[in-house]
Tab-separated table of C-alpha atoms in Angstrom:
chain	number	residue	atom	x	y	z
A	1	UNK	CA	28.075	60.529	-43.405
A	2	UNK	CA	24.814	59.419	-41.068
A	3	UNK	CA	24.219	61.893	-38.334
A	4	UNK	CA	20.519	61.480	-37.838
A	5	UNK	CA	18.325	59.094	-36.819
A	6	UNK	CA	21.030	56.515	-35.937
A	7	UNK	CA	18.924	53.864	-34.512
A	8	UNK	CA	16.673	53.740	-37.526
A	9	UNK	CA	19.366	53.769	-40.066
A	10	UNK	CA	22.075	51.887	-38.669
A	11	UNK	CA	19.918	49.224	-36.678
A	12	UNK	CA	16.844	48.711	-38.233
A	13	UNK	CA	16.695	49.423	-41.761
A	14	UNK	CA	19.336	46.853	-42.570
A	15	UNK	CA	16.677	44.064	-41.243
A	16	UNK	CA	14.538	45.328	-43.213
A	17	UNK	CA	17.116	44.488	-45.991
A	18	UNK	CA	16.988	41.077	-45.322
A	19	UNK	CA	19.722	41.064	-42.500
A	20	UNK	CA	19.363	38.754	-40.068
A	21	UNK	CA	23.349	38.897	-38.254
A	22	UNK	CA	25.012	41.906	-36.511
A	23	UNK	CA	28.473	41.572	-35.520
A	24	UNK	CA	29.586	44.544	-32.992
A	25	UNK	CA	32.531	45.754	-32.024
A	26	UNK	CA	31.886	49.011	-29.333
A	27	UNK	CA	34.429	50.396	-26.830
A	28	UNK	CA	31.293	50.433	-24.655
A	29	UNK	CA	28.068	49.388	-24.544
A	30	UNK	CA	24.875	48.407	-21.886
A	31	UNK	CA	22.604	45.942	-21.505
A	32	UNK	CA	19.967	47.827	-21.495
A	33	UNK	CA	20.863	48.978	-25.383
A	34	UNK	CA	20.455	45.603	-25.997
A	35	UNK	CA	17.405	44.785	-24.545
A	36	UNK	CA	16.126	47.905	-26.579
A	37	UNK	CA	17.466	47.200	-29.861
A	38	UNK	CA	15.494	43.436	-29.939
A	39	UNK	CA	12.526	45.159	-28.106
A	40	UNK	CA	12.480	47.453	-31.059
A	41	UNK	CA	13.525	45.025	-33.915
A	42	UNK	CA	10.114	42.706	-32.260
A	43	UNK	CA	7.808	45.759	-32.646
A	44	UNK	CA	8.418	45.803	-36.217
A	45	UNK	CA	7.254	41.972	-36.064
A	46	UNK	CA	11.191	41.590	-37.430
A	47	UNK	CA	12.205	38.200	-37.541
A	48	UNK	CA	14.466	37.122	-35.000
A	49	UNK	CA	18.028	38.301	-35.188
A	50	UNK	CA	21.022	37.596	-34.151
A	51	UNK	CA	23.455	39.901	-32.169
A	52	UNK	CA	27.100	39.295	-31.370
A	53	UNK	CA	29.145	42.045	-29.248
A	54	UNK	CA	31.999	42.456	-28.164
A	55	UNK	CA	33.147	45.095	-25.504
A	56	UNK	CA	36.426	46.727	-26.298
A	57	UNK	CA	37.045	48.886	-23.417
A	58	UNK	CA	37.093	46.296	-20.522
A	59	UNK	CA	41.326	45.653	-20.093
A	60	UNK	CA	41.074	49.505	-18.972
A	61	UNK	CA	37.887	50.312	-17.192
A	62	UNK	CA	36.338	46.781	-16.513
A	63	UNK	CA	32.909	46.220	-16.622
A	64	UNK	CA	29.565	47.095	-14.036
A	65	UNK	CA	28.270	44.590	-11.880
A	66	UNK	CA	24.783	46.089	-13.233
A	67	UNK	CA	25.787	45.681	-16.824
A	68	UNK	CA	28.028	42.379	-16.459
A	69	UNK	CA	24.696	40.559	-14.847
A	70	UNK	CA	21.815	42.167	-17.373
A	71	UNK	CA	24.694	40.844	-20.106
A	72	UNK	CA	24.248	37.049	-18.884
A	73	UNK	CA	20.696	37.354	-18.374
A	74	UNK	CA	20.465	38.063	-22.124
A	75	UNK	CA	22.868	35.455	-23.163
A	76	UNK	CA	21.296	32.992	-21.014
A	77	UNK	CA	17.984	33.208	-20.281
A	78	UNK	CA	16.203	36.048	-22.673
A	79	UNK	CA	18.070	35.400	-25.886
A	80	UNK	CA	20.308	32.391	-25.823
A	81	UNK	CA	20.146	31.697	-29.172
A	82	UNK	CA	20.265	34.901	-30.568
A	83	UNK	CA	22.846	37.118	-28.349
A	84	UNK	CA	26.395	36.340	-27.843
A	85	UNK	CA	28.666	38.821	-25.802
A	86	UNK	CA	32.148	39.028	-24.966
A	87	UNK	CA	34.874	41.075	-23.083
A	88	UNK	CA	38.297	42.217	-24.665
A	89	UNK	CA	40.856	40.911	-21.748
A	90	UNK	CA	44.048	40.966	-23.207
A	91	UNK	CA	45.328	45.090	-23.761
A	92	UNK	CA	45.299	47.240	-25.366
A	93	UNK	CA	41.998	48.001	-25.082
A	94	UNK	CA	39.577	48.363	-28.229
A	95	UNK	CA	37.752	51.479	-28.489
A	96	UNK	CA	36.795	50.971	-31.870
A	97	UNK	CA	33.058	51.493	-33.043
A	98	UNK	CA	32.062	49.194	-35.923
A	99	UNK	CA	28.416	47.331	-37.231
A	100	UNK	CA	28.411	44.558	-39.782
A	101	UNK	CA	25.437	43.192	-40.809
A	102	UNK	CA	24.949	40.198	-42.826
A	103	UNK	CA	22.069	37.528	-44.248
A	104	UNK	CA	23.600	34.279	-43.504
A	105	UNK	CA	27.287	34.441	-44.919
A	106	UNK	CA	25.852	37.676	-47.475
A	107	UNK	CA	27.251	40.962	-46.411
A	108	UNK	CA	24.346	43.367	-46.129
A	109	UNK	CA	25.299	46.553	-44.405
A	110	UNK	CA	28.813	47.918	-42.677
A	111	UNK	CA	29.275	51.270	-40.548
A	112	UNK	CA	32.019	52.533	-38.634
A	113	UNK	CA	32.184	55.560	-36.459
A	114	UNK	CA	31.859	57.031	-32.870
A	115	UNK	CA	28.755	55.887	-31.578
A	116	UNK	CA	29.345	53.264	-29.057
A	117	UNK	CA	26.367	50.314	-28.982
A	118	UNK	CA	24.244	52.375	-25.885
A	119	UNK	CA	21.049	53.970	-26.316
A	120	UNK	CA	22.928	57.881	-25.288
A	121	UNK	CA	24.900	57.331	-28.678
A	122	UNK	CA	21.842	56.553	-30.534
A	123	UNK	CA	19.728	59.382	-29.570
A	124	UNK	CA	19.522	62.820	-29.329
A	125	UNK	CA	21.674	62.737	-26.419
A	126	UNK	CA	24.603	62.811	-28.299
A	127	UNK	CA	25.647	63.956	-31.336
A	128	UNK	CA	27.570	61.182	-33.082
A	129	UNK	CA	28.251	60.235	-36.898
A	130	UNK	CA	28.776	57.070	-38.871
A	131	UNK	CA	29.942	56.389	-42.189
A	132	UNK	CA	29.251	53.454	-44.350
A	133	UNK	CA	31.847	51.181	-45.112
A	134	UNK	CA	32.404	47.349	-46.184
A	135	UNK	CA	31.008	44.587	-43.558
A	136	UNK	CA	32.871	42.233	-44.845
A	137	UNK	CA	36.169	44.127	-43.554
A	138	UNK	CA	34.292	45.020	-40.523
A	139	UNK	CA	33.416	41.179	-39.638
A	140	UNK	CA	37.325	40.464	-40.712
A	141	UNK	CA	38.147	43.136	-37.371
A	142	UNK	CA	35.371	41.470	-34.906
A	143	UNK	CA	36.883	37.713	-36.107
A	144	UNK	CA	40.608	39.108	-35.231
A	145	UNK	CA	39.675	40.226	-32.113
A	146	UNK	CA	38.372	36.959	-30.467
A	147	UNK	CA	41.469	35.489	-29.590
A	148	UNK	CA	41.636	38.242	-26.729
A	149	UNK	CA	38.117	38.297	-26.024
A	150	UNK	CA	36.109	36.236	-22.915
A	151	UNK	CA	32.505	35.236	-23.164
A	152	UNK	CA	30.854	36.783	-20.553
A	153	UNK	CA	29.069	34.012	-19.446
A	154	UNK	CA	32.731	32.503	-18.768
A	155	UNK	CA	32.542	30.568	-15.387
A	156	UNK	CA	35.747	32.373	-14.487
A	157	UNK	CA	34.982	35.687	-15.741
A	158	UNK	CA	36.454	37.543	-12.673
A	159	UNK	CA	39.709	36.042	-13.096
A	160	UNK	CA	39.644	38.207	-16.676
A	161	UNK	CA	37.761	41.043	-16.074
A	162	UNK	CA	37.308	43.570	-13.459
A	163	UNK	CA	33.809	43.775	-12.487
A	164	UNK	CA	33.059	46.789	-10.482
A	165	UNK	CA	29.979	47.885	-8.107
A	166	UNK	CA	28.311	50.420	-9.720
A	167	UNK	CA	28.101	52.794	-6.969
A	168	UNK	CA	31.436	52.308	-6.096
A	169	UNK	CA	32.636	53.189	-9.768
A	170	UNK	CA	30.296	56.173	-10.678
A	171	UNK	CA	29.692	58.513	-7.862
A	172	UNK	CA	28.382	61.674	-8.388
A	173	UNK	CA	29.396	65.017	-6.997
A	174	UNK	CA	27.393	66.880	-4.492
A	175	UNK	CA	27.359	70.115	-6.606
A	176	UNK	CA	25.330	68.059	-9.432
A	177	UNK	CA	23.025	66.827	-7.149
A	178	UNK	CA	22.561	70.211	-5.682
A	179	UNK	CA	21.916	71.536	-8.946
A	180	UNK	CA	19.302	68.820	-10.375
A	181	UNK	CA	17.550	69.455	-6.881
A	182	UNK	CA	17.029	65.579	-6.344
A	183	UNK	CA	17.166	65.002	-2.536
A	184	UNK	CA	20.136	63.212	-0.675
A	185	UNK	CA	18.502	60.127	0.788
A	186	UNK	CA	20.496	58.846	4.354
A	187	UNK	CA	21.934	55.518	3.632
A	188	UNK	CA	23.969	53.154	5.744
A	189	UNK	CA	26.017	52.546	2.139
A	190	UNK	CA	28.825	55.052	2.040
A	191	UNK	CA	28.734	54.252	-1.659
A	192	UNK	CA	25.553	55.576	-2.142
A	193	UNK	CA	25.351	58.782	-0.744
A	194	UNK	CA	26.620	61.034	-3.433
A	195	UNK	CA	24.305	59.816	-5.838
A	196	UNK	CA	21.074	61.489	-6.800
A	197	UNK	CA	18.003	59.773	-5.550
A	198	UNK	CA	14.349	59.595	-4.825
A	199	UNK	CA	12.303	57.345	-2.373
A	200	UNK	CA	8.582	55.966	-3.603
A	201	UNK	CA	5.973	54.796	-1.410
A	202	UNK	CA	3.777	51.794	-2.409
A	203	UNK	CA	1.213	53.244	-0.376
A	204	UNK	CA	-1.697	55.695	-1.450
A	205	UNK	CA	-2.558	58.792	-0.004
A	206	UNK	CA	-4.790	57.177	2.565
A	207	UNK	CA	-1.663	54.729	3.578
A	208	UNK	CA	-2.834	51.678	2.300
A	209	UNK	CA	-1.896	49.597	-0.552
A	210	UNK	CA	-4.173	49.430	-3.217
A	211	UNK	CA	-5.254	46.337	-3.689
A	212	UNK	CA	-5.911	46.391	-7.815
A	213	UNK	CA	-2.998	48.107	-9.057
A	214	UNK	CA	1.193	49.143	-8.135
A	215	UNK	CA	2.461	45.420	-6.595
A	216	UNK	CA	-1.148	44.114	-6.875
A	217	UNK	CA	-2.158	44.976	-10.800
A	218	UNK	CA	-2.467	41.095	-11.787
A	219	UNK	CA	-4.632	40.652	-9.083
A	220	UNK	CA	-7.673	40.708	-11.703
A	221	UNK	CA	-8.613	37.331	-12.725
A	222	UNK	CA	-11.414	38.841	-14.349
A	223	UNK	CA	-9.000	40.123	-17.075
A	224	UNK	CA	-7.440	36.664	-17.082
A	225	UNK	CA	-3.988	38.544	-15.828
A	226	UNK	CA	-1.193	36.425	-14.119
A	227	UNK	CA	-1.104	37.648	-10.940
A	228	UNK	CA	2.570	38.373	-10.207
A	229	UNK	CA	1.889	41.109	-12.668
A	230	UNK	CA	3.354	44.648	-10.799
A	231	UNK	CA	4.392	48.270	-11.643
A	232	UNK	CA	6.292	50.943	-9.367
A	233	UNK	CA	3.267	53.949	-9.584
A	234	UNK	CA	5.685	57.575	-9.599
A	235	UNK	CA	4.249	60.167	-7.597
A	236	UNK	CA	4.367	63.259	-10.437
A	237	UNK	CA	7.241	64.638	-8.379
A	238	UNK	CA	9.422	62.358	-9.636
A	239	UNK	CA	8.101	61.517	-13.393
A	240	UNK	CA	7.574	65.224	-14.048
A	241	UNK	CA	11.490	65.663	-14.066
A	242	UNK	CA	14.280	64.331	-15.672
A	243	UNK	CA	15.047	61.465	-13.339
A	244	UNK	CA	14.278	58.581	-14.909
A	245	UNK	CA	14.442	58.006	-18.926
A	246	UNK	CA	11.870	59.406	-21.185
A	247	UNK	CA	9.049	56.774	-21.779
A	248	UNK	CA	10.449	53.757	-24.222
A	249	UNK	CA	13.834	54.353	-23.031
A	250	UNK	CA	15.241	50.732	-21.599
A	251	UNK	CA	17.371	50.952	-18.090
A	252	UNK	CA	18.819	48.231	-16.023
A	253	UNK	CA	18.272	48.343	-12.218
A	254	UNK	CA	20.541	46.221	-10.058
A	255	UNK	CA	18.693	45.453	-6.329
A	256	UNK	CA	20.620	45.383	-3.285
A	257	UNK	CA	20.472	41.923	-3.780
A	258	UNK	CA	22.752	42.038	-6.925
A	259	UNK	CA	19.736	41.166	-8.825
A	260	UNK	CA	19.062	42.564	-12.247
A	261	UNK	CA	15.849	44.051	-13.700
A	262	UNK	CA	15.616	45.509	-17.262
A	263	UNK	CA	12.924	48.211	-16.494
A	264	UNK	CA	10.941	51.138	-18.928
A	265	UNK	CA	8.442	53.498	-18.049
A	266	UNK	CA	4.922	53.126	-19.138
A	267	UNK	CA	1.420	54.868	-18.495
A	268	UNK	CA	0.127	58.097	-19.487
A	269	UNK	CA	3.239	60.666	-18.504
A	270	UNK	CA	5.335	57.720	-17.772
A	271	UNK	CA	3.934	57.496	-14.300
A	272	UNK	CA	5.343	53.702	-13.707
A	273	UNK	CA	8.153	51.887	-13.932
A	274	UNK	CA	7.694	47.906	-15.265
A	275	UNK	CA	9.803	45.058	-16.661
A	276	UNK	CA	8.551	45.364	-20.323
A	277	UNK	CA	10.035	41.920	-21.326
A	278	UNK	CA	7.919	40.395	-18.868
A	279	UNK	CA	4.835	42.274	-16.490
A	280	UNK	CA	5.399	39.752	-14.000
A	281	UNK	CA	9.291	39.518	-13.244
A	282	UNK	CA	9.035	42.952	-10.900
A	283	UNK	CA	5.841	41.256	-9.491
A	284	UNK	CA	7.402	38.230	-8.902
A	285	UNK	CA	10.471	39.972	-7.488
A	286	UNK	CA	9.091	42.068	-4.727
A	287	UNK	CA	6.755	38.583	-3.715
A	288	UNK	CA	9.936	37.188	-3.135
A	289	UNK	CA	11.684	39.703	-1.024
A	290	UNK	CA	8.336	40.085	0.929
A	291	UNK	CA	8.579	36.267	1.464
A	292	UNK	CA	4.876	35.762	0.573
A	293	UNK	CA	4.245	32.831	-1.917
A	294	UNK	CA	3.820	33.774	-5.821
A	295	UNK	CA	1.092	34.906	-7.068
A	296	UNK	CA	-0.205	35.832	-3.682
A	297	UNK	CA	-1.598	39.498	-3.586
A	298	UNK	CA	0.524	42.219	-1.593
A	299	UNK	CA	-0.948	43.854	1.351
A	300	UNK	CA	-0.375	46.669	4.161
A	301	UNK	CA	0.623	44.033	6.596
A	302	UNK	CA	2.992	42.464	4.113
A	303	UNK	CA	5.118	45.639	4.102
A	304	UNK	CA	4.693	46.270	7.647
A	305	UNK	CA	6.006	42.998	8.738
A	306	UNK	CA	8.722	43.212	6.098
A	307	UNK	CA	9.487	46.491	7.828
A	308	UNK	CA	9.369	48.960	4.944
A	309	UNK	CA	7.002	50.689	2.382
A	310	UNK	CA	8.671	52.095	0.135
A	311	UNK	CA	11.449	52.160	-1.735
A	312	UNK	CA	14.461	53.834	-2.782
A	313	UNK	CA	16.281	54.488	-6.680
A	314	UNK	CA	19.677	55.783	-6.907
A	315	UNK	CA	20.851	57.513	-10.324
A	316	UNK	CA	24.140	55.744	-11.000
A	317	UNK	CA	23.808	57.412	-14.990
A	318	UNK	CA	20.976	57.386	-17.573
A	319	UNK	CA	21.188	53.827	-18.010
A	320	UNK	CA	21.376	52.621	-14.771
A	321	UNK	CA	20.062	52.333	-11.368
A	322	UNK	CA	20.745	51.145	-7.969
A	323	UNK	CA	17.243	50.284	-6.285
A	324	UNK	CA	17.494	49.957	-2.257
A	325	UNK	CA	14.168	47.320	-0.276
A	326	UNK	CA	16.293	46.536	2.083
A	327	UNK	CA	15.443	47.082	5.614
A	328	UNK	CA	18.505	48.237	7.212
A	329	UNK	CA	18.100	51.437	5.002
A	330	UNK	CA	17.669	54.495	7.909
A	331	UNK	CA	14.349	56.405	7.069
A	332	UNK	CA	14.546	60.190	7.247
């Protein structure tokens, strides 16, 4: 029976082993636990591995928009020779929990148990237990179950699988909001306004963008930075609380522009929010939405003829985020 230090145990230590496969079957999981698990596995100078998932729960409660797009990104872009994903379509549903690793063809390491493949289940969050069992029966489950599985880079993946807006899916009650004491933040999106949230200048406490740091921190050529380099600076009203993951923690935003951005906190106290995989993809993001060429540093006029300054994050759950630029948002 493993009950502590899951991650370690169960996700790392068999690399060390000489694994260099894990098979997954998980009734749920996010693409943000992803992202974290080969964030981690680099650190640890690990060579590369390979993941292959499969999400069982899908025929009943489909799939997030948020999660669905951060899940193609990884398969296509970030790690498209090392992560493979796929959706059960055909019911029942699978809520099964299982981890096979192997070396090649060698079985290595099997576990079976409750934790679903999300970084909740693998941390103190949660109290969860695995036990050890054969991988080579576990792979023999994940190989039976791809005949009613879709990739999720399918080009007709909504014909399978219901994808759902987050907002719409996971709204959260007044009372909880109330009781966290995050503000309600007016929003022309119906959708949005039971959620807990909190709104983030760019601006300093003189009102103008600083010109060496937030949106503009790879504007140092000094340092030899690329200059779409860019973090979110939190005001310590919002990283003193709960609102956002501890530091290290991955969590996927989705933009009102169904965009996807896998973000962490960094900084002493966790006082900003970045795209760890890459400094520059929230840089490069906000250059485009501010329809100023890349690269190009960020100023006070930019916003004001954009029409806002700030932005706002909604808490959809502790792995995901809706973040509002847009400029039809109503300001109060």
């Amino acid at each position: 029976m493993i009950k502590e230090n899951l991650f370690d145990k169960i996700l790392m230590e068999p690399v060390k082993n000489g694994a260099d496969t894990l098979y997954v079957v998980s009734g749920y999981a996010t693409a943000a636990m992803v992202f974290h698990h080969f964030n981690a596995l680099k650190n640890i100078h690990a060579q590369q591995v390979k993941i292959k998932l499969i999400v069982g729960m899908c025929p009943y409660d489909g799939i997030s928009l948020s999660n669905h797009k951060a899940f193609q990104q990884l398969a296509q872009i970030d790690y498209p020779e090392y992560f493979e994903c796929s959706y059960i379509f055909k019911s029942p549903q699978v809520h099964s929990k299982i981890y096979s690793w192997f070396q090649g063809k060698k079985p290595i390491n099997g576990f079976i148990g409750s934790a679903n493949y999300t970084q909740n289940a693998f941390s103190k969050a949660q109290r969860e237990l695995l036990f050890s069992c054969d991988p080579t029966l576990g792979l023999d489950y994940y190989k039976s179950l791809i005949s009613d599985s879709i990739y999720c880079t399918h080009d007709e993946i909504e014909n399978y699988i219901e994808i759902y807006r987050d907002t719409c899916y996971s709204r959260r009650k007044k009372e909880y909001i109330e009781k966290q004491g995050f503000p309600l933040i007016t929003s022309e999106k119906p959708d949005l306004q039971d959620l807990p949230a909190v709104r983030i200048s760019f601006l300093d406490n003189h009102g103008s963008l600083p010109q060496r740091s937030g949106l503009n921190w790879g504007q140092r050529p000094e340092e030899g930075r690329e200059p779409n380099q860019a973090y979110i600076k939190l005001p310590s009203s919002v990283y003193s609380t709960d609102f956002f993951p501890p530091v290290a923690v991955h969590f996927t935003v989705l933009t009102d522009d169904n965009k996807v951005l896998i973000c962490t906190r960094a900084q002493q106290n966790g006082k900003a929010i970045h795209t760890p995989h890459n400094n520059s993809l929230i840089g490069e993001y906000f250059r485009f939405r501010l329809n100023i060429p890349s690269g190009d540093p960020v100023t006070t006029e930019t916003l004001n003829r954009y029409g806002r300054s700030d932005v706002d994050f909604y808490k959809i759950d502790d792995e995901t985020y809706y973040m509002d630029f847009s400029v039809s948002v109503r300001h109060g």
